[in-house]
Amino acid sequence: QVQLVESGGGLVQAGGSLRLSCAASGPTLFFRAYAMGWFRQAPGKEREFVAALNWSGGSTKYADSVKGRFTISRDNAKNTVYLQMNNLKPGDTAVYYCARGTKATWGDYGIDYWGKGTLVTVSS
């Protein structure tokens, strides 16, 4: 089993920044072998893709809505993936979830583990 625990959410004013962390653990982790991603779900909306990166962090993908404002990164030595969020907007308000891909690169390969999420609220 693999556990993903998000942290770093909170209340921030529009234009502000937050840094989310996702710490991974578990006996079958092999963290550096898998792509990781962030998703979010706003109230009354479906969960949507935010950002992802491959096993090394050398390849990243972003939703158009966050390009230029969010940065995904990982520290394989710490089994942690991060999401730096700058210039936050009220539309970014959502629960943010960490997810592990099933392969070393991110694509339509599915997700095998999810975290429980951390709430980000952006006030106007």
Short mmCIF file of C-alpha atoms in Angstrom, two decimals:
data_model
loop_
_atom_site.label_atom_id
_atom_site.label_comp_id
_atom_site.label_asym_id
_atom_site.label_seq_id
_atom_site.Cartn_x
_atom_site.Cartn_y
_atom_site.Cartn_z
CA GLN A 1 0.00 0.00 0.00
CA VAL A 2 0.98 3.60 -0.61
CA GLN A 3 -0.16 6.59 1.40
CA LEU A 4 -0.22 10.11 0.01
CA VAL A 5 -0.70 12.96 2.47
CA GLU A 6 -1.20 16.51 1.27
CA SER A 7 -0.47 19.61 3.31
CA GLY A 8 -0.05 23.34 2.87
CA GLY A 9 -3.58 24.36 2.04
CA GLY A 10 -5.29 27.32 3.64
CA LEU A 11 -6.91 30.69 3.13
CA VAL A 12 -5.11 33.26 1.01
CA GLN A 13 -6.05 36.51 -0.65
CA ALA A 14 -6.17 36.84 -4.41
CA GLY A 15 -2.70 37.45 -5.78
CA GLY A 16 -1.08 35.52 -2.96
CA SER A 17 0.90 32.29 -2.97
CA LEU A 18 0.77 28.88 -1.38
CA ARG A 19 3.00 25.83 -1.57
CA LEU A 20 1.37 22.44 -1.34
CA SER A 21 3.28 19.33 -0.38
CA CYS A 22 2.43 15.67 -0.87
CA ALA A 23 4.39 13.20 1.23
CA ALA A 24 4.38 9.61 0.05
CA SER A 25 5.00 6.55 2.19
CA GLY A 26 4.43 2.81 2.24
CA PRO A 27 6.26 -0.48 1.93
CA THR A 28 5.75 -0.70 -1.84
CA LEU A 29 6.37 2.95 -2.56
CA PHE A 30 9.30 3.05 -5.05
CA PHE A 31 8.54 6.76 -5.22
CA ARG A 32 11.16 7.65 -7.80
CA ALA A 33 9.76 5.09 -10.24
CA TYR A 34 6.42 6.81 -10.82
CA ALA A 35 4.97 9.97 -12.27
CA MET A 36 3.02 12.14 -9.86
CA GLY A 37 0.22 14.63 -10.37
CA TRP A 38 -2.03 17.19 -8.75
CA PHE A 39 -5.76 17.48 -9.31
CA ARG A 40 -8.40 19.75 -7.82
CA GLN A 41 -12.12 19.72 -7.23
CA ALA A 42 -14.07 22.90 -6.72
CA PRO A 43 -17.48 22.90 -5.00
CA GLY A 44 -20.12 21.54 -7.34
CA LYS A 45 -17.62 20.68 -10.05
CA GLU A 46 -15.83 17.58 -11.24
CA ARG A 47 -12.26 16.81 -10.33
CA GLU A 48 -9.85 18.27 -12.86
CA PHE A 49 -6.21 17.87 -13.77
CA VAL A 50 -3.84 20.60 -12.57
CA ALA A 51 -0.24 19.49 -13.11
CA ALA A 52 1.96 16.42 -13.37
CA LEU A 53 5.59 15.43 -13.75
CA ASN A 54 7.52 12.34 -14.71
CA TRP A 55 9.68 10.21 -12.43
CA SER A 56 12.69 12.55 -12.55
CA GLY A 57 10.84 15.84 -12.65
CA GLY A 58 12.39 16.60 -16.01
CA SER A 59 9.09 16.61 -17.85
CA THR A 60 6.05 18.52 -16.65
CA LYS A 61 2.49 19.15 -17.81
CA TYR A 62 0.01 21.81 -16.76
CA ALA A 63 -3.61 22.66 -17.26
CA ASP A 64 -4.00 25.79 -19.36
CA SER A 65 -5.72 27.53 -16.46
CA VAL A 66 -2.61 27.36 -14.26
CA LYS A 67 0.25 27.67 -16.77
CA GLY A 68 2.66 30.39 -15.79
CA ARG A 69 1.29 30.57 -12.24
CA PHE A 70 1.79 27.05 -10.80
CA THR A 71 4.97 25.00 -10.69
CA ILE A 72 5.13 21.29 -9.91
CA SER A 73 8.34 19.75 -8.60
CA ARG A 74 9.52 16.71 -6.67
CA ASP A 75 12.25 15.66 -4.28
CA ASN A 76 12.80 11.93 -4.71
CA ALA A 77 15.10 11.81 -1.69
CA LYS A 78 12.22 13.03 0.48
CA ASN A 79 9.45 11.12 -1.32
CA THR A 80 7.63 14.40 -1.74
CA VAL A 81 5.99 16.29 -4.58
CA TYR A 82 5.21 20.00 -4.42
CA LEU A 83 2.88 22.45 -6.07
CA GLN A 84 3.95 26.08 -5.88
CA MET A 85 0.96 28.28 -6.59
CA ASN A 86 1.48 31.96 -7.32
CA ASN A 87 -0.88 34.76 -8.28
CA LEU A 88 -3.81 32.80 -6.93
CA LYS A 89 -7.31 33.64 -8.09
CA PRO A 90 -10.70 33.00 -6.50
CA GLY A 91 -11.29 30.44 -9.26
CA ASP A 92 -8.44 28.38 -7.85
CA THR A 93 -10.49 27.65 -4.74
CA ALA A 94 -10.78 23.86 -4.47
CA VAL A 95 -9.67 20.77 -2.66
CA TYR A 96 -6.30 19.78 -4.10
CA TYR A 97 -5.42 16.12 -4.42
CA CYS A 98 -2.11 14.39 -4.97
CA ALA A 99 -2.08 11.31 -7.19
CA ARG A 100 0.41 8.68 -8.30
CA GLY A 101 0.51 7.58 -11.90
CA THR A 102 0.97 3.95 -12.85
CA LYS A 103 4.08 4.54 -14.96
CA ALA A 104 7.25 6.60 -14.87
CA THR A 105 5.85 9.08 -17.37
CA TRP A 106 2.53 10.88 -17.13
CA GLY A 107 -0.13 9.99 -19.67
CA ASP A 108 -3.41 8.14 -20.06
CA TYR A 109 -2.10 5.27 -17.98
CA GLY A 110 -4.36 5.68 -15.00
CA ILE A 111 -3.84 6.53 -11.35
CA ASP A 112 -3.39 3.97 -8.65
CA TYR A 113 -3.27 6.06 -5.48
CA TRP A 114 -4.91 9.28 -4.30
CA GLY A 115 -4.40 11.45 -1.28
CA LYS A 116 -7.31 12.75 0.79
CA GLY A 117 -6.82 16.33 -0.28
CA THR A 118 -6.06 19.74 1.17
CA LEU A 119 -8.39 22.73 0.91
CA VAL A 120 -7.25 25.93 -0.77
CA THR A 121 -9.50 28.96 -0.44
CA VAL A 122 -8.71 32.15 -2.32
CA SER A 123 -10.61 35.25 -1.24
CA SER A 124 -11.20 38.21 -3.50
#
